[in-house]
Amino acid sequence: MTALLELLKQKQKELKLNKEKETSNKERGKKNVFSKVEEINGRKIYHTKIFNDFYTFGISKNEPTKFFISLRGIFNIEQISMFHLFSTREDDAFLGIYYGIKKLEKAFLVKNFNKRETYTLRKCEYIEFRFKKGGVFCYLSGLHNLLKADKIESSYYQTLLNIVKELERELYAFYGKVLPEGGIIPKWIKKRQK
């Protein structure tokens, strides 16, 4: 009987260790949104991994000094990752949102299991949240659809465009800045669209 009890206690310890490992892996996954952090001319620049598009965003209810942005994974859109933009201090300032295209250091292979296709990303569109003392480059493969003229009528195009416009409006309001009339994204699309 005591041998059986000892075996059960040992099994319980193993299960606890496995649960602890799982939770630490989950926590590590949540915190691992950024692929690179660099310092250039005294500015700290954060680069996210490549994501598909936005899941949700807004001012945190528990901490009103934080603006959270949730992103959907590129391989699994049900995998959600999140990061925060903080309110600025006296010596820092929000300079605005900027859009661009960046050539990737290594080609990135993407498999779409729904459509049964594979494609290679050699460059990726990004949104930059620029501050006086740093910035965040948020790489989103979904922004590529906004640059295709033949996709204008699709529901995904319209939805993503509305989401990005709403993000611009809410983020500029969060930092107390005036958003340029019409927003920033339509001007960038008009300039880059093919």
CSV table of C-alpha atoms in Angstrom, one decimal:
chain,number,residue,atom,x,y,z
A,1,MET,CA,0.0,0.0,0.0
A,2,THR,CA,2.8,2.4,0.9
A,3,ALA,CA,4.6,1.6,-2.4
A,4,LEU,CA,1.4,2.4,-4.3
A,5,LEU,CA,1.0,5.7,-2.4
A,6,GLU,CA,4.7,6.6,-3.2
A,7,LEU,CA,4.1,5.9,-6.9
A,8,LEU,CA,1.0,8.1,-6.9
A,9,LYS,CA,3.0,10.9,-5.2
A,10,GLN,CA,5.8,10.6,-7.7
A,11,LYS,CA,3.3,10.7,-10.6
A,12,GLN,CA,1.7,13.8,-9.1
A,13,LYS,CA,5.0,15.5,-9.0
A,14,GLU,CA,5.7,14.7,-12.6
A,15,LEU,CA,2.3,16.1,-13.6
A,16,LYS,CA,2.9,19.3,-11.7
A,17,LEU,CA,6.3,19.7,-13.5
A,18,ASN,CA,4.7,19.1,-16.9
A,19,LYS,CA,2.0,21.7,-16.1
A,20,GLU,CA,4.6,24.2,-15.0
A,21,LYS,CA,6.6,23.7,-18.2
A,22,GLU,CA,3.4,24.2,-20.3
A,23,THR,CA,2.5,27.4,-18.5
A,24,SER,CA,6.1,28.8,-18.8
A,25,ASN,CA,6.1,27.9,-22.5
A,26,LYS,CA,2.7,29.7,-22.9
A,27,GLU,CA,4.0,32.8,-21.1
A,28,ARG,CA,7.2,32.8,-23.2
A,29,GLY,CA,5.1,32.6,-26.3
A,30,LYS,CA,3.0,35.6,-25.3
A,31,LYS,CA,6.1,37.7,-24.5
A,32,ASN,CA,7.9,36.7,-27.7
A,33,VAL,CA,6.1,39.1,-30.1
A,34,PHE,CA,9.3,40.9,-31.0
A,35,SER,CA,11.9,39.3,-33.2
A,36,LYS,CA,14.6,42.0,-32.9
A,37,VAL,CA,15.3,45.0,-30.7
A,38,GLU,CA,18.0,47.4,-31.8
A,39,GLU,CA,19.3,50.8,-30.7
A,40,ILE,CA,20.1,53.3,-33.4
A,41,ASN,CA,21.3,56.8,-32.5
A,42,GLY,CA,20.0,56.5,-29.0
A,43,ARG,CA,16.5,55.4,-30.2
A,44,LYS,CA,15.3,51.9,-29.2
A,45,ILE,CA,13.6,50.2,-32.2
A,46,TYR,CA,11.4,47.1,-31.8
A,47,HIS,CA,10.6,44.8,-34.7
A,48,THR,CA,7.7,42.3,-34.4
A,49,LYS,CA,7.6,39.0,-36.1
A,50,ILE,CA,5.6,38.7,-39.3
A,51,PHE,CA,1.9,38.5,-38.5
A,52,ASN,CA,-1.2,38.2,-40.8
A,53,ASP,CA,-3.3,41.1,-39.6
A,54,PHE,CA,-5.0,42.8,-36.6
A,55,TYR,CA,-7.3,40.9,-34.2
A,56,THR,CA,-8.2,43.8,-31.9
A,57,PHE,CA,-6.8,46.9,-30.3
A,58,GLY,CA,-7.7,49.6,-27.9
A,59,ILE,CA,-7.0,51.3,-24.6
A,60,SER,CA,-6.5,48.7,-21.8
A,61,LYS,CA,-9.4,48.8,-19.3
A,62,ASN,CA,-7.3,47.9,-16.3
A,63,GLU,CA,-4.4,50.3,-17.2
A,64,PRO,CA,-5.6,53.4,-19.2
A,65,THR,CA,-1.9,54.4,-19.8
A,66,LYS,CA,-1.5,51.4,-22.2
A,67,PHE,CA,-2.8,50.9,-25.7
A,68,PHE,CA,-2.8,47.2,-26.6
A,69,ILE,CA,-2.6,45.8,-30.1
A,70,SER,CA,-3.5,42.1,-30.8
A,71,LEU,CA,-2.3,40.4,-34.0
A,72,ARG,CA,-3.3,37.2,-35.7
A,73,GLY,CA,-0.6,34.7,-36.5
A,74,ILE,CA,0.6,34.2,-40.1
A,75,PHE,CA,0.4,30.4,-40.0
A,76,ASN,CA,-2.5,30.0,-37.6
A,77,ILE,CA,-4.9,33.0,-37.5
A,78,GLU,CA,-6.4,31.6,-34.2
A,79,GLN,CA,-3.0,32.2,-32.5
A,80,ILE,CA,-3.2,35.7,-31.1
A,81,SER,CA,-0.2,37.7,-29.9
A,82,MET,CA,-0.3,41.1,-28.2
A,83,PHE,CA,1.9,44.0,-27.4
A,84,HIS,CA,1.4,47.4,-25.7
A,85,LEU,CA,2.2,51.0,-26.6
A,86,PHE,CA,2.6,53.1,-23.5
A,87,SER,CA,1.6,56.7,-22.9
A,88,THR,CA,4.5,59.1,-23.5
A,89,ARG,CA,6.6,60.7,-20.7
A,90,GLU,CA,7.7,64.4,-20.6
A,91,ASP,CA,10.9,63.8,-22.6
A,92,ASP,CA,9.2,61.6,-25.3
A,93,ALA,CA,6.6,62.3,-27.9
A,94,PHE,CA,4.5,60.4,-30.4
A,95,LEU,CA,5.5,61.4,-33.9
A,96,GLY,CA,2.9,59.4,-35.8
A,97,ILE,CA,2.1,56.3,-37.8
A,98,TYR,CA,4.1,55.5,-40.9
A,99,TYR,CA,3.8,52.8,-43.5
A,100,GLY,CA,6.4,51.1,-45.7
A,101,ILE,CA,7.7,48.0,-47.3
A,102,LYS,CA,10.9,46.3,-46.1
A,103,LYS,CA,13.0,43.7,-47.9
A,104,LEU,CA,13.5,40.7,-45.6
A,105,GLU,CA,16.9,39.4,-44.7
A,106,LYS,CA,15.8,35.9,-45.5
A,107,ALA,CA,13.0,34.7,-47.7
A,108,PHE,CA,10.0,33.6,-45.6
A,109,LEU,CA,8.0,30.6,-46.7
A,110,VAL,CA,4.2,30.7,-46.0
A,111,LYS,CA,1.8,27.8,-46.4
A,112,ASN,CA,-1.9,28.4,-46.7
A,113,PHE,CA,-3.6,25.1,-45.8
A,114,ASN,CA,-7.1,26.4,-46.7
A,115,LYS,CA,-6.2,27.2,-50.3
A,116,ARG,CA,-3.5,24.5,-50.5
A,117,GLU,CA,-0.8,26.9,-51.7
A,118,THR,CA,2.6,27.9,-50.6
A,119,TYR,CA,4.3,31.2,-51.4
A,120,THR,CA,7.5,33.0,-50.5
A,121,LEU,CA,7.7,36.5,-48.9
A,122,ARG,CA,10.8,38.4,-49.9
A,123,LYS,CA,9.5,41.7,-48.7
A,124,CYS,CA,6.8,42.6,-46.2
A,125,GLU,CA,4.6,45.7,-45.5
A,126,TYR,CA,4.8,47.3,-42.1
A,127,ILE,CA,3.2,49.9,-39.9
A,128,GLU,CA,5.7,51.9,-37.8
A,129,PHE,CA,4.6,53.6,-34.6
A,130,ARG,CA,7.2,56.3,-34.3
A,131,PHE,CA,8.3,58.0,-31.1
A,132,LYS,CA,11.0,60.6,-30.3
A,133,LYS,CA,12.9,58.0,-28.3
A,134,GLY,CA,12.1,54.9,-30.4
A,135,GLY,CA,9.6,53.1,-32.4
A,136,VAL,CA,7.8,49.8,-33.1
A,137,PHE,CA,7.8,48.2,-36.6
A,138,CYS,CA,4.8,45.9,-36.9
A,139,TYR,CA,5.1,43.6,-39.9
A,140,LEU,CA,1.8,42.5,-41.4
A,141,SER,CA,1.5,40.3,-44.5
A,142,GLY,CA,-2.2,41.2,-44.9
A,143,LEU,CA,-1.3,44.8,-45.8
A,144,HIS,CA,-0.1,43.5,-49.1
A,145,ASN,CA,-3.8,43.1,-50.2
A,146,LEU,CA,-4.3,46.8,-49.8
A,147,LEU,CA,-1.7,47.4,-52.5
A,148,LYS,CA,-3.5,45.3,-55.1
A,149,ALA,CA,-5.9,47.2,-57.3
A,150,ASP,CA,-7.8,44.0,-58.2
A,151,LYS,CA,-8.6,43.3,-54.6
A,152,ILE,CA,-10.5,46.6,-53.9
A,153,GLU,CA,-13.9,45.0,-54.2
A,154,SER,CA,-13.2,42.1,-51.9
A,155,SER,CA,-14.7,42.1,-48.4
A,156,TYR,CA,-11.3,41.4,-46.8
A,157,TYR,CA,-9.8,44.5,-48.4
A,158,GLN,CA,-12.6,46.7,-47.2
A,159,THR,CA,-12.6,45.2,-43.7
A,160,LEU,CA,-8.8,45.6,-43.3
A,161,LEU,CA,-8.9,49.1,-44.6
A,162,ASN,CA,-11.6,50.1,-42.1
A,163,ILE,CA,-9.7,48.4,-39.2
A,164,VAL,CA,-6.5,50.3,-40.1
A,165,LYS,CA,-8.4,53.6,-40.3
A,166,GLU,CA,-10.0,52.9,-36.9
A,167,LEU,CA,-6.5,52.0,-35.4
A,168,GLU,CA,-5.1,55.3,-36.7
A,169,ARG,CA,-8.1,57.3,-35.3
A,170,GLU,CA,-7.9,55.6,-31.8
A,171,LEU,CA,-4.1,55.8,-31.5
A,172,TYR,CA,-4.0,59.4,-32.5
A,173,ALA,CA,-6.7,60.1,-29.9
A,174,PHE,CA,-4.8,58.1,-27.3
A,175,TYR,CA,-1.8,60.3,-27.7
A,176,GLY,CA,-3.8,63.5,-28.1
A,177,LYS,CA,-2.7,64.2,-31.6
A,178,VAL,CA,-4.7,65.4,-34.6
A,179,LEU,CA,-5.1,62.8,-37.3
A,180,PRO,CA,-4.5,64.3,-40.8
A,181,GLU,CA,-7.8,64.6,-42.7
A,182,GLY,CA,-8.8,61.4,-44.4
A,183,GLY,CA,-6.2,59.4,-42.5
A,184,ILE,CA,-2.7,58.2,-43.5
A,185,ILE,CA,-3.4,54.8,-45.0
A,186,PRO,CA,-5.4,56.0,-48.0
A,187,LYS,CA,-2.6,58.3,-49.1
A,188,TRP,CA,-0.1,55.5,-48.8
A,189,ILE,CA,-2.3,53.1,-50.7
A,190,LYS,CA,-2.9,55.6,-53.5
A,191,LYS,CA,0.9,56.2,-53.8
A,192,ARG,CA,1.8,52.5,-53.8
A,193,GLN,CA,-1.1,50.7,-55.3
A,194,LYS,CA,-0.6,48.7,-58.5
